[in-house]
Amino acid sequence: MELTNQLTQQLAVRYPIIQAPMLGITTPEMVAAVSNAGGLGSLPIGGLAPEKARQLIRKTKSLTGKPFAVNLFAHTLPTEVDWDSVEKMQHFLEELCAKYGVTFSRFSEEDFTFYTYQDQLEVLQEEEVGIVSFTFGLLDSLSIALLHKRDVKLIGTATCVEEAILLEESGVDMISAQGIEAGGHRGSFTSNHPLPMIGSMTLIPQVVQSVKVPVVAAGGISDGMGIKAAFSLGAQGVQVGSLFLRSHESAANEAYKESILHSKDTDTALTRSFSGRWARGVVNQFMKSVEASGLSIPPYPVQNSLTAAIRASAKKQGKKDFLSLWGGQAASKAPAKSSREIFDELLSSFRILLNG
Ligand SMILES: Cc1cc2nc3c(=O)[nH]c(=O)nc-3n(C[C@H](O)[C@H](O)[C@H](O)COP(=O)(O)O)c2cc1C
């Protein structure tokens, strides 16, 4: 198996291994370490203020001259929010925090700000970003035309065949096929009820057969065997997230890293409790309590804003039961090493299998 292919040529990288963007975890240092090692680092800026995004992009550029991707959120904002159920949820969260000693701050309708990818486009152009990946939806046709005019390569996220076809039709250059094993938010955008729940083993070959653009496999990959399997199923690259959660460059705090270290294959679940969108993480008290409340969970990004202050205080207080412990079904494989070492070991375990 060759390590260079259509995907590596399009991305202008040496190896077809992408460090997955992980908002809240991935730092410019992590991105640069992977890009400098010959893979593709990905910098998440989903929902961030344009100036914050610019700072992160500039920081990353100061650490690497190699290509890296900038990752966006491409969802549409809810048109109508039921503020009555938001209030009920807020009241419940206030009592829950009081019970467990977590600092709570009230959120009001006026506090609700969310930056869309359209708000960030100018910064992407000004900073001459060459690769853009995105999740939660399709980019609008004007944005795609604008980015393609500047020769920006686009990677969209699909969790089922229908989404992959829609992404290809919209004009993306590559597709990240995200299996249900993956940590963090689901990229699903055609349906959230029911949510597509397809494992990588079945998703990758079906997506590969349905589109012409290169497919990147994401979800549950933690070693050379996983990469080899993904390539055998027709993927041209892999996107690895959870394996970097405990890296030296990860922004996760100790409580989060400990939970990941001790998680078993059965310890993660999908939940809407933290953000209003389905995401996979290690099950904790917060998830269990919100789900058992029977309350209607406001849509993303409203619930995400409601819980932001709770997550921030839990991070400071080291309370893992109130943190969103996003991680995949193989998250416990994540080593406490530098991102460079993790990348190099992943690559060499793949090479050994190739040569063996
Ligand atoms: C903590 C965490 C945060 C994530 N944040 C993002 C994000 O901001 N944008 C995105 O496209 N994907 C995000 N993902 C999903 C990854 O891109 C990728 O699909 C996933 O990590 C692959 O599965 P794995 O975690 O089993 O390696 C996140 C994943 C994790 C674990």
Coordinates of C-alpha atoms and ligand atoms in Angstrom, one line a residue:
M1 CA 0.0 0.0 0.0
E2 CA 1.3 3.4 -1.1
L3 CA 1.3 6.2 1.4
T4 CA 0.9 8.9 -1.3
N5 CA -2.4 9.0 -3.1
Q6 CA -5.0 11.5 -4.4
L7 CA -5.8 12.7 -0.9
T8 CA -2.1 13.4 0.1
Q9 CA -1.7 15.2 -3.3
Q10 CA -4.7 17.4 -2.8
L11 CA -3.7 18.2 0.8
A12 CA 0.0 18.5 -0.1
V13 CA 1.0 16.4 2.9
R14 CA 3.4 13.5 3.2
Y15 CA 1.1 11.1 5.1
P16 CA -2.7 10.4 4.8
I17 CA -3.2 10.9 8.5
I18 CA -5.3 13.8 9.8
Q19 CA -5.4 14.9 13.4
A20 CA -9.1 15.5 14.0
P21 CA -10.2 19.0 15.0
M22 CA -11.4 18.9 18.6
L23 CA -12.9 22.2 19.8
G24 CA -11.9 22.8 23.4
I25 CA -9.1 20.3 23.2
T26 CA -7.0 21.0 20.1
T27 CA -4.4 23.7 20.5
P28 CA -2.2 25.4 17.8
E29 CA 0.7 23.4 19.3
M30 CA -1.1 20.1 18.7
V31 CA -2.0 21.1 15.1
A32 CA 1.6 22.3 14.4
A33 CA 3.1 19.1 15.9
V34 CA 1.1 16.9 13.5
S35 CA 1.6 19.1 10.4
N36 CA 5.4 19.3 11.1
A37 CA 5.5 15.5 11.4
G38 CA 4.0 15.2 7.8
G39 CA 0.4 14.6 8.7
L40 CA -2.4 17.2 8.5
G41 CA -3.2 19.1 11.7
S42 CA -6.7 20.6 12.0
L43 CA -7.5 23.7 13.9
P44 CA -11.1 23.9 15.2
I45 CA -12.7 27.4 15.2
G46 CA -16.4 26.4 15.1
G47 CA -18.6 29.1 16.7
L48 CA -15.6 31.3 17.7
A49 CA -15.5 35.0 17.3
P50 CA -13.7 35.9 14.1
E51 CA -10.9 37.8 16.0
K52 CA -10.3 34.8 18.3
A53 CA -10.2 32.5 15.2
R54 CA -7.6 34.9 13.6
Q55 CA -5.4 34.7 16.7
L56 CA -5.5 30.9 16.7
I57 CA -4.7 30.7 13.0
R58 CA -1.8 33.2 13.3
K59 CA -0.5 31.2 16.3
T60 CA -0.6 28.0 14.3
K61 CA 1.1 29.6 11.3
S62 CA 3.9 30.8 13.7
L63 CA 4.5 27.2 14.7
T64 CA 4.4 25.5 11.3
G65 CA 5.0 26.4 7.7
K66 CA 3.2 23.1 6.6
P67 CA -0.4 22.8 5.5
F68 CA -3.1 22.5 8.2
A69 CA -6.9 22.6 8.0
V70 CA -9.2 25.1 9.7
N71 CA -12.4 23.5 10.9
L72 CA -15.9 25.1 10.9
F73 CA -19.4 24.4 12.1
A74 CA -21.8 24.5 9.2
H75 CA -25.2 24.1 10.9
T76 CA -28.2 26.4 10.5
L77 CA -29.3 28.2 13.6
P78 CA -32.7 27.3 15.1
T79 CA -35.4 29.6 13.6
E80 CA -37.6 29.4 16.7
V81 CA -36.5 28.8 20.3
D82 CA -39.0 27.8 22.9
W83 CA -37.8 30.1 25.7
D84 CA -40.2 28.6 28.1
S85 CA -38.5 25.2 27.9
V86 CA -35.1 27.0 28.0
E87 CA -36.2 28.5 31.3
K88 CA -37.4 25.1 32.7
M89 CA -34.0 23.6 31.7
Q90 CA -32.1 26.5 33.3
H91 CA -34.1 26.1 36.5
F92 CA -33.3 22.4 36.6
L93 CA -29.6 23.0 35.9
E94 CA -29.4 25.6 38.7
E95 CA -30.8 23.1 41.2
L96 CA -28.6 20.3 39.9
C97 CA -25.4 22.5 40.3
A98 CA -26.5 23.6 43.8
K99 CA -26.8 19.9 44.7
Y100 CA -23.3 19.0 43.5
G101 CA -21.5 22.2 44.5
V102 CA -20.8 23.4 41.0
T103 CA -20.8 27.2 40.4
F104 CA -23.8 28.2 38.3
S105 CA -24.4 31.4 36.2
R106 CA -27.7 32.3 34.8
F107 CA -28.0 32.8 31.0
S108 CA -30.4 35.2 29.4
E109 CA -31.7 35.5 25.8
E110 CA -29.5 38.7 25.4
D111 CA -26.4 36.7 26.1
F112 CA -27.0 34.4 23.2
T113 CA -24.3 35.0 20.6
F114 CA -23.1 32.5 18.1
Y115 CA -20.7 33.1 15.2
T116 CA -21.6 31.3 12.1
Y117 CA -19.0 30.1 9.5
Q118 CA -20.2 33.0 7.3
D119 CA -18.9 35.4 10.0
Q120 CA -15.5 33.7 9.9
L121 CA -15.1 33.6 6.1
E122 CA -13.3 37.0 5.8
V123 CA -10.7 35.9 8.3
L124 CA -10.1 32.6 6.4
Q125 CA -9.5 34.6 3.3
E126 CA -7.3 37.3 4.9
E127 CA -5.2 34.6 6.6
E128 CA -5.0 32.6 3.3
V129 CA -6.2 29.4 4.8
G130 CA -5.7 26.7 2.2
I131 CA -7.7 23.8 3.7
V132 CA -11.1 24.0 5.3
S133 CA -12.9 21.1 6.9
F134 CA -16.4 21.4 8.4
T135 CA -19.1 19.4 10.2
F136 CA -22.8 19.7 11.1
G137 CA -24.0 20.5 7.5
L138 CA -23.2 21.8 4.0
L139 CA -21.6 25.1 3.2
D140 CA -23.8 27.4 1.1
S141 CA -23.0 27.6 -2.6
L142 CA -21.7 31.2 -2.4
S143 CA -19.2 30.3 0.3
I144 CA -18.0 27.2 -1.6
A145 CA -17.5 29.3 -4.8
L146 CA -15.6 32.0 -2.9
L147 CA -13.3 29.4 -1.2
H148 CA -12.8 27.4 -4.4
K149 CA -11.9 30.6 -6.3
R150 CA -9.0 30.9 -3.9
D151 CA -8.1 27.2 -4.5
V152 CA -9.1 26.2 -0.9
K153 CA -9.6 22.5 -0.5
L154 CA -12.8 21.5 1.3
I155 CA -13.4 18.5 3.5
G156 CA -17.0 17.9 4.6
T157 CA -18.2 15.4 7.2
A158 CA -20.8 12.7 6.5
T159 CA -22.3 10.1 8.8
C160 CA -24.3 8.2 6.2
V161 CA -24.3 7.7 2.4
E162 CA -27.0 10.3 1.8
E163 CA -24.9 13.0 3.5
A164 CA -21.8 12.0 1.5
I165 CA -23.7 12.3 -1.8
L166 CA -25.1 15.7 -0.8
L167 CA -21.6 16.9 0.2
E168 CA -20.1 15.7 -3.1
E169 CA -22.9 17.4 -5.0
S170 CA -22.2 20.6 -3.1
G171 CA -18.7 20.6 -4.4
V172 CA -16.4 19.4 -1.6
D173 CA -13.0 17.9 -2.5
M174 CA -12.9 15.2 0.1
I175 CA -15.3 13.6 2.6
S176 CA -14.6 12.6 6.2
A177 CA -16.8 9.6 6.9
Q178 CA -17.5 9.6 10.6
G179 CA -18.5 6.2 12.1
I180 CA -20.6 6.0 15.2
E181 CA -17.5 5.0 17.3
A182 CA -16.2 8.6 17.0
G183 CA -15.7 10.8 20.0
G184 CA -17.3 14.3 20.2
H185 CA -20.3 15.6 18.2
R186 CA -21.9 13.8 15.4
G187 CA -21.6 15.5 12.1
S188 CA -25.1 14.4 11.1
F189 CA -27.2 16.9 9.2
T190 CA -29.9 15.0 7.2
S191 CA -31.6 13.7 10.4
N192 CA -31.0 13.9 14.1
H193 CA -34.2 11.9 14.9
P194 CA -33.4 9.2 14.2
L195 CA -29.7 9.8 14.1
P196 CA -27.7 7.8 11.6
M197 CA -25.7 5.3 13.7
I198 CA -23.5 3.5 11.2
G199 CA -20.2 2.0 12.3
S200 CA -17.0 2.7 10.4
M201 CA -16.8 -0.9 9.1
T202 CA -20.0 -0.5 7.1
L203 CA -20.0 3.3 6.5
I204 CA -16.6 3.6 4.8
P205 CA -17.1 1.1 1.9
Q206 CA -20.6 2.3 1.2
V207 CA -19.5 6.0 1.1
V208 CA -16.5 5.0 -1.0
Q209 CA -18.8 3.2 -3.5
S210 CA -21.2 6.2 -3.6
V211 CA -18.9 9.1 -4.3
K212 CA -15.9 9.9 -6.5
V213 CA -14.0 12.2 -4.2
P214 CA -11.4 10.7 -1.7
V215 CA -12.8 9.4 1.6
V216 CA -11.2 9.9 5.0
A217 CA -12.2 7.4 7.7
A218 CA -13.0 8.8 11.1
G219 CA -14.0 7.0 14.3
G220 CA -12.3 4.5 16.5
I221 CA -8.9 4.5 14.8
S222 CA -6.1 4.2 17.4
D223 CA -3.3 2.2 15.7
G224 CA -1.8 0.9 12.5
M225 CA -4.4 -2.0 12.4
G226 CA -7.2 0.5 12.3
I227 CA -5.5 2.5 9.5
K228 CA -4.9 -0.6 7.5
A229 CA -8.5 -1.7 7.9
A230 CA -9.7 1.8 6.8
F231 CA -7.5 1.6 3.7
S232 CA -8.7 -1.9 3.0
L233 CA -12.3 -0.6 3.1
G234 CA -11.4 2.0 0.4
A235 CA -10.5 5.1 2.5
Q236 CA -7.6 7.2 1.3
G237 CA -6.9 8.6 4.7
V238 CA -7.8 8.5 8.3
Q239 CA -8.9 11.2 10.8
V240 CA -7.9 10.5 14.4
G241 CA -9.2 12.5 17.4
S242 CA -9.5 10.7 20.7
L243 CA -5.9 9.3 20.5
F244 CA -4.7 12.9 21.1
L245 CA -6.9 13.6 24.1
R246 CA -4.2 13.0 26.7
S247 CA -1.4 14.5 24.7
H248 CA 0.9 17.1 26.2
E249 CA -0.6 19.7 23.8
S250 CA -4.2 18.8 24.7
A251 CA -6.2 21.5 26.5
A252 CA -8.1 18.8 28.5
N253 CA -7.6 19.2 32.2
E254 CA -6.4 16.4 34.5
A255 CA -9.9 15.3 35.5
Y256 CA -10.9 14.8 31.9
K257 CA -7.6 13.0 31.0
E258 CA -8.1 10.7 34.0
S259 CA -11.6 9.8 32.9
I260 CA -10.4 9.0 29.4
L261 CA -7.5 6.9 30.7
H262 CA -9.9 4.8 32.8
S263 CA -12.7 4.5 30.3
K264 CA -13.7 1.1 28.9
D265 CA -15.1 0.4 25.5
T266 CA -18.6 0.4 27.0
D267 CA -18.2 3.6 29.0
T268 CA -19.1 6.2 26.4
A269 CA -22.6 7.0 25.1
L270 CA -24.4 9.5 22.8
T271 CA -26.0 12.4 24.6
R272 CA -27.7 15.7 23.8
S273 CA -27.5 16.8 27.4
F274 CA -24.5 19.2 27.1
S275 CA -25.1 20.9 23.8
G276 CA -28.4 20.0 22.3
R277 CA -26.6 18.0 19.5
W278 CA -25.8 14.4 19.7
A279 CA -22.2 13.8 20.8
R280 CA -20.2 10.8 22.3
G281 CA -18.5 11.1 25.6
V282 CA -17.8 9.2 28.8
V283 CA -21.0 8.9 30.8
N284 CA -21.1 11.0 33.9
Q285 CA -23.6 12.4 36.5
F286 CA -24.5 15.5 34.4
M287 CA -25.5 13.3 31.4
K288 CA -27.5 10.9 33.6
S289 CA -29.3 13.7 35.5
V290 CA -30.3 15.7 32.4
E291 CA -31.5 12.7 30.6
A292 CA -33.5 11.4 33.6
S293 CA -35.2 14.8 34.1
G294 CA -37.6 14.1 31.2
L295 CA -37.2 17.8 30.2
S296 CA -37.1 18.8 26.6
I297 CA -33.5 19.7 25.7
P298 CA -33.2 22.9 23.8
P299 CA -31.6 22.6 20.3
Y300 CA -27.9 23.3 19.6
P301 CA -26.4 25.9 20.2
V302 CA -28.9 27.0 22.8
Q303 CA -28.3 24.1 25.3
N304 CA -24.6 24.5 24.6
S305 CA -24.8 28.2 25.7
L306 CA -26.9 27.2 28.8
T307 CA -24.2 24.7 29.9
A308 CA -21.1 26.7 28.9
A309 CA -20.6 28.4 32.3
I310 CA -21.3 25.1 34.1
R311 CA -18.6 23.3 32.0
A312 CA -16.2 26.2 32.6
S313 CA -16.6 26.1 36.4
A314 CA -16.4 22.3 36.4
K315 CA -13.1 22.6 34.6
K316 CA -11.8 25.0 37.2
Q317 CA -13.2 22.9 40.1
G318 CA -11.8 19.7 38.6
K319 CA -15.3 18.1 38.7
K320 CA -15.4 15.5 36.0
D321 CA -19.1 14.8 36.6
F322 CA -20.0 18.1 35.1
L323 CA -17.5 18.3 32.3
S324 CA -18.4 17.1 28.7
L325 CA -15.9 14.2 28.6
W326 CA -16.0 13.8 24.8
G327 CA -14.2 10.7 23.7
G328 CA -14.7 7.8 21.3
Q329 CA -15.1 4.1 21.9
A330 CA -11.3 3.6 21.8
A331 CA -10.5 6.7 23.8
S332 CA -8.7 4.8 26.6
K333 CA -5.9 4.0 24.1
A334 CA -4.9 7.7 24.2
P335 CA -1.3 7.9 25.6
A336 CA 0.1 10.7 27.8
K337 CA 2.8 11.6 25.3
S338 CA 3.6 14.5 23.0
S339 CA 1.4 14.8 19.9
R340 CA 4.6 14.3 17.8
E341 CA 5.3 10.9 19.5
I342 CA 1.7 9.9 19.2
F343 CA 1.7 10.7 15.5
D344 CA 5.1 9.0 14.9
E345 CA 4.0 5.8 16.7
L346 CA 0.7 5.7 14.8
L347 CA 2.6 6.0 11.5
S348 CA 5.2 3.5 12.4
S349 CA 2.7 0.9 13.6
F350 CA 1.0 1.3 10.2
R351 CA 4.3 1.0 8.3
I352 CA 5.2 -2.2 10.2
L353 CA 1.9 -3.8 9.0
L354 CA 2.5 -2.6 5.5
N355 CA 6.0 -4.1 5.3
G356 CA 5.1 -7.3 7.2
Ligands
LIG1 C1 -13.1 16.1 22.1 C2 -13.6 16.1 20.7 C3 -14.0 17.2 20.1 C4 -14.3 17.2 18.7 N1 -14.6 18.4 18.1 C5 -14.8 18.5 16.8 C6 -14.8 19.7 16.1 O1 -14.7 20.8 16.6 N2 -15.1 19.7 14.7 C7 -15.2 18.5 14.0 O2 -15.3 18.5 12.8 N3 -15.1 17.3 14.7 C8 -14.9 17.3 16.0 N4 -14.8 16.1 16.6 C9 -14.9 14.8 15.9 C10 -13.6 14.4 15.1 O3 -13.4 15.3 14.0 C11 -13.5 13.0 14.6 O4 -14.7 12.7 13.9 C12 -13.4 12.0 15.7 O5 -12.6 12.4 16.8 C13 -12.9 10.6 15.2 O6 -13.1 9.6 16.1 P1 -12.1 9.2 17.3 O7 -12.4 10.2 18.3 O8 -12.6 7.8 17.7 O9 -10.7 9.2 16.8 C14 -14.4 16.0 18.0 C15 -14.0 14.8 18.6 C16 -13.6 14.8 20.0 C17 -13.2 13.6 20.6

